[in-house]
Coordinates of C-alpha atoms and ligand atoms in Angstrom, one line a residue:
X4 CA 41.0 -1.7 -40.6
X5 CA 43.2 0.3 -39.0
X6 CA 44.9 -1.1 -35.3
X7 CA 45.7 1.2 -32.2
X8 CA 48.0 0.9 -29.5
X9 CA 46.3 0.0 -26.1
X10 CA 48.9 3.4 -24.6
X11 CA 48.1 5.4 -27.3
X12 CA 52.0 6.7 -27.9
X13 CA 52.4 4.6 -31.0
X14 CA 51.1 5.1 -34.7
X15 CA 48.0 3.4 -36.0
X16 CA 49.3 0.5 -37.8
X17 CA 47.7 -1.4 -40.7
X18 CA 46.6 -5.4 -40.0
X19 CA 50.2 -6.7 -41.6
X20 CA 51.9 -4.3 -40.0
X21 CA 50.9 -5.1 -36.4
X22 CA 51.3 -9.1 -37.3
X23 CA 55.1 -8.5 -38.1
X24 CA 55.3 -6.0 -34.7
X25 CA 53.4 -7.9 -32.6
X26 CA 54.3 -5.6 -28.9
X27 CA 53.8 -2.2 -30.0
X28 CA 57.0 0.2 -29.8
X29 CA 55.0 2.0 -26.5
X30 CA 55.1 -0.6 -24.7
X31 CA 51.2 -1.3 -25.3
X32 CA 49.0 -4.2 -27.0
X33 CA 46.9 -3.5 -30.6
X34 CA 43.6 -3.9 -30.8
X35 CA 41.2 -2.8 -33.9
X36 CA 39.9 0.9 -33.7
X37 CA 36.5 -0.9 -34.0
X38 CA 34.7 -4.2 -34.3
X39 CA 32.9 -5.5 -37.0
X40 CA 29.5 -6.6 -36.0
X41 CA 28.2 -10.4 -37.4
X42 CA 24.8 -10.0 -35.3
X43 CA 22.3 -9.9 -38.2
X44 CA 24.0 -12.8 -40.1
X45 CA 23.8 -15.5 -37.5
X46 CA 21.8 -17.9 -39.6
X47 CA 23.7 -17.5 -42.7
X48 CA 26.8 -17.9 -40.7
X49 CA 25.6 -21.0 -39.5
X50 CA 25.7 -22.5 -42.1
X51 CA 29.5 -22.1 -43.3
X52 CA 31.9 -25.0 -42.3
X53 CA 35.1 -23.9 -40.3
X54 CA 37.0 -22.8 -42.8
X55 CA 34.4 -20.7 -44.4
X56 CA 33.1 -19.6 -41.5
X57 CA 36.9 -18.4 -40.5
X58 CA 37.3 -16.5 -44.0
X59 CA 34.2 -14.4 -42.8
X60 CA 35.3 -13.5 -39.4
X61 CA 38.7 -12.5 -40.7
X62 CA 38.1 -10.3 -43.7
X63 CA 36.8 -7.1 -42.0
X64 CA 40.5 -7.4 -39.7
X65 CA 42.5 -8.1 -42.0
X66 CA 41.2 -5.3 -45.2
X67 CA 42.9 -3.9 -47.3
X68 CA 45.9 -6.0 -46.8
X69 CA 44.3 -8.9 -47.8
X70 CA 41.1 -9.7 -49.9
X71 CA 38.6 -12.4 -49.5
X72 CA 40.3 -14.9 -51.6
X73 CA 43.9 -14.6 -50.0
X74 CA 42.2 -15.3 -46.7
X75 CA 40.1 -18.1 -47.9
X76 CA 43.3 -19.6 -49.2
X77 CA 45.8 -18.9 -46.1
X78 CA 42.8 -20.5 -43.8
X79 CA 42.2 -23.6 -45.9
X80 CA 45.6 -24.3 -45.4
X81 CA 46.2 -23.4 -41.6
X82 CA 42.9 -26.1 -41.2
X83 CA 45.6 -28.5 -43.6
X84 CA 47.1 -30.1 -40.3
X85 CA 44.4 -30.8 -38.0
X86 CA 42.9 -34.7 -38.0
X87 CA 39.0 -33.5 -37.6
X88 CA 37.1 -32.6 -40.6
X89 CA 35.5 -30.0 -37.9
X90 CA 38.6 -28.3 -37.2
X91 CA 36.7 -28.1 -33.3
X92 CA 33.9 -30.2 -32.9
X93 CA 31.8 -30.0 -30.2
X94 CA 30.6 -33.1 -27.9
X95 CA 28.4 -34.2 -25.1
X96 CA 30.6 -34.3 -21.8
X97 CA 29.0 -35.0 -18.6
X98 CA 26.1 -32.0 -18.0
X99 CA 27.7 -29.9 -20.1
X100 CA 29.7 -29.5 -23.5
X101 CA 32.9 -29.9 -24.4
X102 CA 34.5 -27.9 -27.6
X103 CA 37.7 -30.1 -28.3
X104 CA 40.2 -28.0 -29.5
X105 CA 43.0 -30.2 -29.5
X106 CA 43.1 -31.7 -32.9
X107 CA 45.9 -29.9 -34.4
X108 CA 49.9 -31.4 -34.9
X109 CA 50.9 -30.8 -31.2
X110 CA 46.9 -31.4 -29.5
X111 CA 46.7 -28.2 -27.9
X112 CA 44.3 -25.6 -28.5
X113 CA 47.2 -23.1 -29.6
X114 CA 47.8 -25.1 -32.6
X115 CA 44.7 -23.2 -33.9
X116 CA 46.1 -20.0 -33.8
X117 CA 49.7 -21.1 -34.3
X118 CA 49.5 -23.2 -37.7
X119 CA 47.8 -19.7 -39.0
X120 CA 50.5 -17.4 -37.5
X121 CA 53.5 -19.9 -39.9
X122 CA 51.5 -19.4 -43.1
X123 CA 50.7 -15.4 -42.4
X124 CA 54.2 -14.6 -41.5
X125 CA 55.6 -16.8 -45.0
X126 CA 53.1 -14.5 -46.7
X127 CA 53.6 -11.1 -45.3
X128 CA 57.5 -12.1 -45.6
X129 CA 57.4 -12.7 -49.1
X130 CA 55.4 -9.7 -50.0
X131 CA 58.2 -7.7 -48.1
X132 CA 61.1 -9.1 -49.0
X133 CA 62.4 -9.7 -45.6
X134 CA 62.9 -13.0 -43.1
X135 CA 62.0 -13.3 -39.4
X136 CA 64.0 -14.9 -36.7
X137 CA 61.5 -16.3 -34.1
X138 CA 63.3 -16.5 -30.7
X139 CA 60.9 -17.8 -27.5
X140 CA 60.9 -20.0 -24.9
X141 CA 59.0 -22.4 -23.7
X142 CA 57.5 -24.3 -21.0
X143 CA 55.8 -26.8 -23.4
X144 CA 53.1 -25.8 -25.4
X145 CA 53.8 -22.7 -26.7
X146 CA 57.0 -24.0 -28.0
X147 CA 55.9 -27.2 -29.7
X148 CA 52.6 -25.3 -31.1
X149 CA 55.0 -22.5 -32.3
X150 CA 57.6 -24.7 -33.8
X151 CA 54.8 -27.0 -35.7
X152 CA 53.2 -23.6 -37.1
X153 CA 56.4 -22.1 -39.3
X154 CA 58.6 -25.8 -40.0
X155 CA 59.3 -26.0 -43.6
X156 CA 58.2 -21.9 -43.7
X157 CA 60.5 -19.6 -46.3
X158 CA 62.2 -16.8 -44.9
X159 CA 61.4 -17.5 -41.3
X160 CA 63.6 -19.4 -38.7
X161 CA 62.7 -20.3 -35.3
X162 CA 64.9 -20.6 -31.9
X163 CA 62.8 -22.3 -29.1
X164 CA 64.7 -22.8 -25.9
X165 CA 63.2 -25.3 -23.1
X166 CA 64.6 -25.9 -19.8
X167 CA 66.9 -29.1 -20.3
X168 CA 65.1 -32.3 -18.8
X169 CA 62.0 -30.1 -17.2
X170 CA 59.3 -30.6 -20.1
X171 CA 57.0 -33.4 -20.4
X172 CA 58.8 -36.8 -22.4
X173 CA 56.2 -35.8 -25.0
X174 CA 56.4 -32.0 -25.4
X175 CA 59.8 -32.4 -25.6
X176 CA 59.9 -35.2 -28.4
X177 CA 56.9 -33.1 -30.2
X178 CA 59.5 -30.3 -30.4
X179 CA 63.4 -32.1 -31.2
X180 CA 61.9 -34.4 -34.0
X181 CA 60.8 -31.9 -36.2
X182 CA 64.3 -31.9 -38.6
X183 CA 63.2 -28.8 -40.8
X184 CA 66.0 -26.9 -41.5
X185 CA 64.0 -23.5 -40.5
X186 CA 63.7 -24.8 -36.4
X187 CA 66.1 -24.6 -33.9
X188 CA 65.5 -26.8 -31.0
X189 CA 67.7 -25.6 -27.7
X190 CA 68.2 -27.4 -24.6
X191 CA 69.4 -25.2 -22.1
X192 CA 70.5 -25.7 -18.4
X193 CA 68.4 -24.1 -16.0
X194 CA 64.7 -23.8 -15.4
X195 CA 62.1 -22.0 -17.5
X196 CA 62.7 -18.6 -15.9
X197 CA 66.3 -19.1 -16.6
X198 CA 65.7 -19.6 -20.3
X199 CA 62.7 -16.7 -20.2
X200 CA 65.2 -14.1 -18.7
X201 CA 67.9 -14.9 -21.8
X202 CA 65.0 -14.7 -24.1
X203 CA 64.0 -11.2 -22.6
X204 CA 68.0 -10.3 -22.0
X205 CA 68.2 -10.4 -25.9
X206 CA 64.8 -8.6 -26.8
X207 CA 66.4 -5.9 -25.1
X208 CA 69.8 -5.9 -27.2
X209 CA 67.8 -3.6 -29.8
X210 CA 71.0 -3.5 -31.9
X211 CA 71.1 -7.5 -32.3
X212 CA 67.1 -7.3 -32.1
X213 CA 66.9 -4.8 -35.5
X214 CA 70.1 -6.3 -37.4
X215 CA 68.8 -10.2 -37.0
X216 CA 64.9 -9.2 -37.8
X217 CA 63.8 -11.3 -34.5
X218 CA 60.3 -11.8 -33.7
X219 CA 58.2 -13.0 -31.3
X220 CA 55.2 -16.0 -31.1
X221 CA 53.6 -15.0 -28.1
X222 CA 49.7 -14.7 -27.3
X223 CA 50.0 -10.7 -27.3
X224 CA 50.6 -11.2 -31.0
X225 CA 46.9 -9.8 -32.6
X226 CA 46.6 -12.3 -35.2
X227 CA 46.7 -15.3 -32.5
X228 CA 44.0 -13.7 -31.0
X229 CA 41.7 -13.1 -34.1
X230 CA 42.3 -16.5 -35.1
X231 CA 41.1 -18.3 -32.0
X232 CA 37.8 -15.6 -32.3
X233 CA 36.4 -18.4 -35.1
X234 CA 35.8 -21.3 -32.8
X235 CA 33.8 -19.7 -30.8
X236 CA 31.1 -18.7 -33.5
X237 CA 31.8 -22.5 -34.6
X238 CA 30.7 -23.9 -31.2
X239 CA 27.9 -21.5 -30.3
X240 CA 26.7 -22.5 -33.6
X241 CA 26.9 -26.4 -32.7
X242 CA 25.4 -25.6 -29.5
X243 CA 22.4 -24.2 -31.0
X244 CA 21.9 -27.4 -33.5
X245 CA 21.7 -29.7 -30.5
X246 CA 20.2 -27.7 -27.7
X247 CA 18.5 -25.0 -29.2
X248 CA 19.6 -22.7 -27.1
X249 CA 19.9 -19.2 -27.5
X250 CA 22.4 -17.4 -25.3
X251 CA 25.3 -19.6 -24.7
X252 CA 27.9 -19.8 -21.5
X253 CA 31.4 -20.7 -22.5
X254 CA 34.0 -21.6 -20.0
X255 CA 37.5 -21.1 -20.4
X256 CA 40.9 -22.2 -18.6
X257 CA 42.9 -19.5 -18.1
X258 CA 46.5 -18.7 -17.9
X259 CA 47.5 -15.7 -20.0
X260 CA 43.9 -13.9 -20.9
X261 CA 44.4 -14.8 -25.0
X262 CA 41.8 -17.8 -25.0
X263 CA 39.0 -15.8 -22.8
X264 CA 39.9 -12.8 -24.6
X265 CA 39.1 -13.5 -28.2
X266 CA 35.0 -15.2 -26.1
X267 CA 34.8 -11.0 -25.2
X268 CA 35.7 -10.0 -28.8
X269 CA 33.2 -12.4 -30.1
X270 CA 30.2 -11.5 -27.8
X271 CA 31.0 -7.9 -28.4
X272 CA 30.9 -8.7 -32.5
X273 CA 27.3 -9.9 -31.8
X274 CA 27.2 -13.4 -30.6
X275 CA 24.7 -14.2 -28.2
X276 CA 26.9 -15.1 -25.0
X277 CA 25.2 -14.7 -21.9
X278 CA 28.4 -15.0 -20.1
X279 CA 32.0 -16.2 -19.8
X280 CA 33.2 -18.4 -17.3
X281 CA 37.0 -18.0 -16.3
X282 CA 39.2 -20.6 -14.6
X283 CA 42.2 -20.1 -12.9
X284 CA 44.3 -22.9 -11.0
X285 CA 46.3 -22.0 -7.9
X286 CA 48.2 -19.5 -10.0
X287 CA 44.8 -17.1 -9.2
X288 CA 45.7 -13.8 -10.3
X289 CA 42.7 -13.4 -12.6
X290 CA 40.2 -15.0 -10.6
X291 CA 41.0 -12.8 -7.5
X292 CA 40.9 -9.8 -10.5
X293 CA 37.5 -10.4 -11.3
X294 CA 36.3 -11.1 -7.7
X295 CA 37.2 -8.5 -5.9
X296 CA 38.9 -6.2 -8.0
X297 CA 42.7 -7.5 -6.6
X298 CA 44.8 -7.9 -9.4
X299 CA 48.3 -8.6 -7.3
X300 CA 51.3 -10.6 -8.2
X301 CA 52.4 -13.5 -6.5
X302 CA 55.1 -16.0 -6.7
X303 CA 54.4 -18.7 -9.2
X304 CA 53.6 -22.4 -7.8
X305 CA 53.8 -25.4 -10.1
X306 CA 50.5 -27.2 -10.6
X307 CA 49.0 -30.0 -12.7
X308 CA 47.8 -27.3 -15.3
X309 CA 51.5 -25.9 -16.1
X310 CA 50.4 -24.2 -19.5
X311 CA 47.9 -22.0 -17.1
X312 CA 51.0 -21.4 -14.4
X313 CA 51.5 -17.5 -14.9
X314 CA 52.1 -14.5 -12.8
X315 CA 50.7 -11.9 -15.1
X316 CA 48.2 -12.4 -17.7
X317 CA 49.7 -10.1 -20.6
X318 CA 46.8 -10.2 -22.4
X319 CA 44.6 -9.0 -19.4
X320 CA 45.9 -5.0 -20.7
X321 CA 43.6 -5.6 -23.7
X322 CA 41.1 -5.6 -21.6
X323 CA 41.5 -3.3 -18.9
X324 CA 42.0 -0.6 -22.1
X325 CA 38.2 -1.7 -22.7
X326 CA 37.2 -1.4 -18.9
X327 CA 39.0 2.2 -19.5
X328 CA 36.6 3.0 -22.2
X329 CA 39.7 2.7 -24.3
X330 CA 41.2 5.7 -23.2
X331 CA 44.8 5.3 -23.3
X332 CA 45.9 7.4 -20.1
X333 CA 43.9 5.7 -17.8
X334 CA 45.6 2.8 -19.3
X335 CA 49.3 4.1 -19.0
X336 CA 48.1 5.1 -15.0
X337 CA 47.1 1.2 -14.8
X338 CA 50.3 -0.2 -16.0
X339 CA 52.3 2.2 -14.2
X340 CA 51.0 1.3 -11.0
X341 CA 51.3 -2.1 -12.0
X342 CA 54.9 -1.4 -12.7
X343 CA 55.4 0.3 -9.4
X344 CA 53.3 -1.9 -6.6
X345 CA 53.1 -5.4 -8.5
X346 CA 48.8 -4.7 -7.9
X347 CA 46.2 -2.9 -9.8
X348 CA 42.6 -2.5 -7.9
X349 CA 39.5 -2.6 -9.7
X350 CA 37.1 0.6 -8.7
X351 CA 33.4 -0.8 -7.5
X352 CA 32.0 0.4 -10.5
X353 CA 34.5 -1.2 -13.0
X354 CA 34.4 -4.3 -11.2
X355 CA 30.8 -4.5 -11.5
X356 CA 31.2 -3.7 -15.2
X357 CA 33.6 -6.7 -15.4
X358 CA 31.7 -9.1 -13.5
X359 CA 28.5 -8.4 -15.8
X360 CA 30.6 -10.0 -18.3
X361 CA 32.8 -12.6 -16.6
X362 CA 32.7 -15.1 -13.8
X363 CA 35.8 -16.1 -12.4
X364 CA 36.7 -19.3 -10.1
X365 CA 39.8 -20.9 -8.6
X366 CA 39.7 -24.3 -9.4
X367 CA 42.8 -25.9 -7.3
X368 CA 43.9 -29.5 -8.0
X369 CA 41.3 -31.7 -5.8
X370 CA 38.3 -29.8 -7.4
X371 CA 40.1 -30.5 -11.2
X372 CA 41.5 -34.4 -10.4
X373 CA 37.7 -34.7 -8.7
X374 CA 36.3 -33.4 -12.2
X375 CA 38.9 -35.5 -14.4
X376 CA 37.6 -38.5 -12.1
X377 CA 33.9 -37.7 -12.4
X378 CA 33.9 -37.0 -16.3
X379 CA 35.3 -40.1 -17.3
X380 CA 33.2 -42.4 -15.4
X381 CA 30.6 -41.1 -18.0
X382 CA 33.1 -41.2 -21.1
X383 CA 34.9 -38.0 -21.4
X384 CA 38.7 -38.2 -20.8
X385 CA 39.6 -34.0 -20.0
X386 CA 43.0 -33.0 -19.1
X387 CA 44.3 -30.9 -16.3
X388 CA 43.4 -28.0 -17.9
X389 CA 40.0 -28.4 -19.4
X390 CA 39.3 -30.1 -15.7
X391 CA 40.1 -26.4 -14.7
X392 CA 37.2 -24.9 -16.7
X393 CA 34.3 -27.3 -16.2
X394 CA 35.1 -27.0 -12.5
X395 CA 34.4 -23.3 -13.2
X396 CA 31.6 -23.8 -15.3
X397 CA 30.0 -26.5 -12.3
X398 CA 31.0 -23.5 -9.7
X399 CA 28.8 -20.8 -11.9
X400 CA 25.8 -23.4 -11.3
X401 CA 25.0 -22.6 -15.0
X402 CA 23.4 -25.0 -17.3
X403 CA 24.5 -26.4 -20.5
X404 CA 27.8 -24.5 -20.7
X405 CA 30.1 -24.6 -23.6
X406 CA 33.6 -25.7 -21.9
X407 CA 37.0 -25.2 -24.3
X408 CA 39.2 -28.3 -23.8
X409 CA 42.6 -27.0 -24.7
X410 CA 44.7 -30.3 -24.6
X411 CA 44.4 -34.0 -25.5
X412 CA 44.7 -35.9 -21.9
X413 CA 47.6 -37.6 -23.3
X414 CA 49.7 -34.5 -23.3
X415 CA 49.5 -34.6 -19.2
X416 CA 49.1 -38.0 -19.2
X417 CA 50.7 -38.5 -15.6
X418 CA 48.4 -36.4 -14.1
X419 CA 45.3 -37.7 -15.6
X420 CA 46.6 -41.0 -14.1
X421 CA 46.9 -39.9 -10.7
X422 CA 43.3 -38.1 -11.0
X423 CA 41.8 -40.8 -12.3
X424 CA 43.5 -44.0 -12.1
X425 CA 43.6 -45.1 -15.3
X426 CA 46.2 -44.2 -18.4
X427 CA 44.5 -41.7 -21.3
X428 CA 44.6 -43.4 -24.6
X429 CA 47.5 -42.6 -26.3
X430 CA 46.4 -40.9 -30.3
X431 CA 48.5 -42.4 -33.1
X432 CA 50.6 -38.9 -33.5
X433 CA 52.3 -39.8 -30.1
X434 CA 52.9 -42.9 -30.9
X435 CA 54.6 -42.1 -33.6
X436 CA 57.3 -40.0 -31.8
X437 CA 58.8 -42.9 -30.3
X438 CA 62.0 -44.0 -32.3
X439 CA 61.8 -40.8 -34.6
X440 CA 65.4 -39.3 -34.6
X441 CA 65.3 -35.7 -32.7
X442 CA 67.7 -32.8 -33.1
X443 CA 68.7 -30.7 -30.2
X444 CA 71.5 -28.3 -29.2
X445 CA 72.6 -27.4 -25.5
X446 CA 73.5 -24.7 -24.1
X447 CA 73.9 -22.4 -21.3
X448 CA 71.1 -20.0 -20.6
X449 CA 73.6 -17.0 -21.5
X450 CA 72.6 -14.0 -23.7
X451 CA 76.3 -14.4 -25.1
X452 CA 75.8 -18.0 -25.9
X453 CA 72.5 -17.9 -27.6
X454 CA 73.3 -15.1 -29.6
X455 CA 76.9 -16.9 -30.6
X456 CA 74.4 -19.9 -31.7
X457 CA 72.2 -17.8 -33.6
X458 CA 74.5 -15.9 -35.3
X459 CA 76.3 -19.1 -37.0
X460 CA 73.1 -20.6 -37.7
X461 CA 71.6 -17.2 -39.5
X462 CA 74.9 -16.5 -41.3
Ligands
PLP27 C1 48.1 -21.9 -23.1 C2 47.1 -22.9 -22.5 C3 46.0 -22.4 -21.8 C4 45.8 -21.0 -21.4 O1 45.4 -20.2 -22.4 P1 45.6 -18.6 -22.3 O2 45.3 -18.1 -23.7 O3 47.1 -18.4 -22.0 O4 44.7 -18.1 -21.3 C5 45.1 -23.4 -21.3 N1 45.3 -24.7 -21.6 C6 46.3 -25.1 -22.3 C7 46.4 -26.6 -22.6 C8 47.3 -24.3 -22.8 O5 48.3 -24.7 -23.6

């Protein structure tokens, strides 16, 4: 498989090759120059537990840099970590169905694709010869899920700053008490933007980028993607045991485009989905997108879903490049506007195209505390942000829908109780935090001062 550059100004890459890259050098996202098709193996697919299931969906991506058995291997162990034998079972929640995806080290969904990212990069790094220096920073999740994936990796370090005092009591202790020698834990002054802005000042120091090997763990990284594709073949497949349905609706909370992104791929690999159900919060960029066509920056307002608080979904290019037939100047004309005016409007007849395939609500915080409320009464305890997408999914009016829940209610725990009224129960992994001794450097959010920190710590 061979993977292309969503502006078409960069060379066609193999599958290691855009892992270790992860932005292309144009400025563009990679996608595969085609999709493998799993349509006429349903039933036997159905069959396979996660793991195997995952080995399957993987090998046509990631040929000829890896055969079947390397991938069966590297995915046995990314599954290591998680506390369900399921990996992401599915259960009964209210009218619909929830597909908990929350059972990894950190109990948010991007463990999934995060505990694979460590174990690829130690392998691709091996077979190269050379180390990565991870440098990102974090509101929260990202940061924990990223700093759980590559802990005790070989020739990969990672520098996660957070906003000193401004993440949750538990993302924060999720992140300072892992000791590995590999992770870098930084506490700077300032608020997230502050720390994003350093992390971007420094990306853009090309001579410190090249000479220090530093990388990147965001969602535009392909293999994050790819990996999250598996769980939804898993949970249509569930869905089908119990209800024996045939086309399945999944509903996804939204922030960046990653999540909902890798539901597209899978439908368009042959998965019967009918359609996909997108949930924004206040932060409404996508759902205005797909209902009218406006896809406008605002300013960014703090909600009870802060993983989902974005301005720009980055991964949304990867899909415009679709809507664009993937034809890369009509791409570049998209992002250039975007660049220019802060907007990009849909045409009628792409918008059509999109909404074929996608539903979008707004669900603000009365509509997701209302759901968090209403869904435990009958036994389910959702967080803010799975609240988000079954308050789409009860907005589409469609039956039986398959709802991701990206995040134990624990992690948001003060939200839940003001929602609900009641404390989530708190899993034994949390518990366990409390006493553990943390490791944490401060700083200023200065380019000069993070690279100083760096520099001593790489050698
Ligand atoms: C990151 C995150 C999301 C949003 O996922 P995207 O891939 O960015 O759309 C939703 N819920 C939780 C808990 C998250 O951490």
């Amino acid at each position: 498989m061979r993977y292309r550059s969503t502006r078409g100004l960069s060379p066609d890459l193999s599958f290691s090759q855009v892992v270790l890259e992860g932005l292309a050098r144009d400025g563009g996202l990679y996608l595969p120059e085609s999709l493998p098709q799993f349509g006429s193996r349903l039933s036997e697919l159905s069959r396979l537990r996660y793991q195997d299931l995952g080995m399957e969906i993987f090998t046509p991506f990631m040929t000829p840099d890896f055969n079947p058995g390397e991938i069966a291997e590297l995915v046995e162990r990314s599954c290591q970590n998680f506390e369900h034998r399921e990996i992401t079972p599915l259960v009964k929640g209210g009218d619909h169905w929830i597909l908990e995806l929350w059972h990894g080290p950190t109990l948010a969904f991007k463990d999934v694709a995060l505990q694979f990212l460590g174990n690829l990069f130690e392998v691709l790094l091996k077979r190269s010869g050379g180390e990565l220096n991870i440098l990102g920073a974090t509101s929260g999740d990202t940061g924990s899920a990223a700093i759980h994936g590559v802990r005790g990796k070989e020739r990969v370090r990672i520098f996660i700053l957070h906003p000193q005092g401004k993440v949750s009591q538990v993302q924060e202790r999720q992140m300072t008490s892992v000791l590995d020698d590999n992770v870098v834990n930084v506490a700077v002054t300032g608020t997230f933007d502050d720390a994003q802005s350093c992390v971007k000042e420094i990306f853009s120091d090309l001579e410190f980028k090249d000479h220090y090997h530093l990388g990147a763990i965001n969602s535009i990284n392909w293999a994050r993607v790819m990996a999250q594709i598996v769980y939804y073949f898993y949970g249509y497949f569930r869905w089908q045991e119990k209800t024996g349905g045939q086309a399945a609706v999944f509903s996804v909370p939204t922030g960046n485009f990653g999540d909902i992104f890798a539901g597209i791929l899978a439908k368009r690999m042959g998965l019967p989905i009918k359609k996909l159900v997108l949930g924004t919060n206040e932060n409404d960029i996508l759902s205005r997108a797909f209902q009218s066509g406006d896809y406008s920056t605002k300013a960014v307002v703090p909600t009870i879903s802060p993983s989902m608080d974005i301005q720009l979904a980055s991964n949304f290019e990867r899909y415009l490049y679709f809507l664009a037939d993937q034809n890369p100047e009509v791409l570049r004309r998209w992002m250039e506007e975007l660049g220019k005016t802060g907007a990009i409007k849909l045409e009628p007849a792409l918008l059509a195209k999109a909404q074929a395939e996608v539903q979008a609500f707004r669900v603000d915080r009365t509509l997701a505390s209302d759901v968090m409320n209403r869904y435990l009464k009958r036994g389910s305890a959702l967080d803010p942000h799975t609240a988000v997408g079954v308050g789409a999914a009860e907005l589409s009016g469609e039956k039986d829908v398959i709802c991701l829940s990206t995040a134990h209610p624990a992690k948001f725990s003060e939200a839940f109780e003001a929602a609900t009224g009641q404390r989530p129960k708190i899993p034994a992994s949390i518990l366990a935090l409390e006493g553990k001794p943390t490791r944490v450097v401060t700083s200023a959010a200065t380019k000069s001062a993070i690279q100083k920190l760096m520099t001593e710590k790489i050698g």
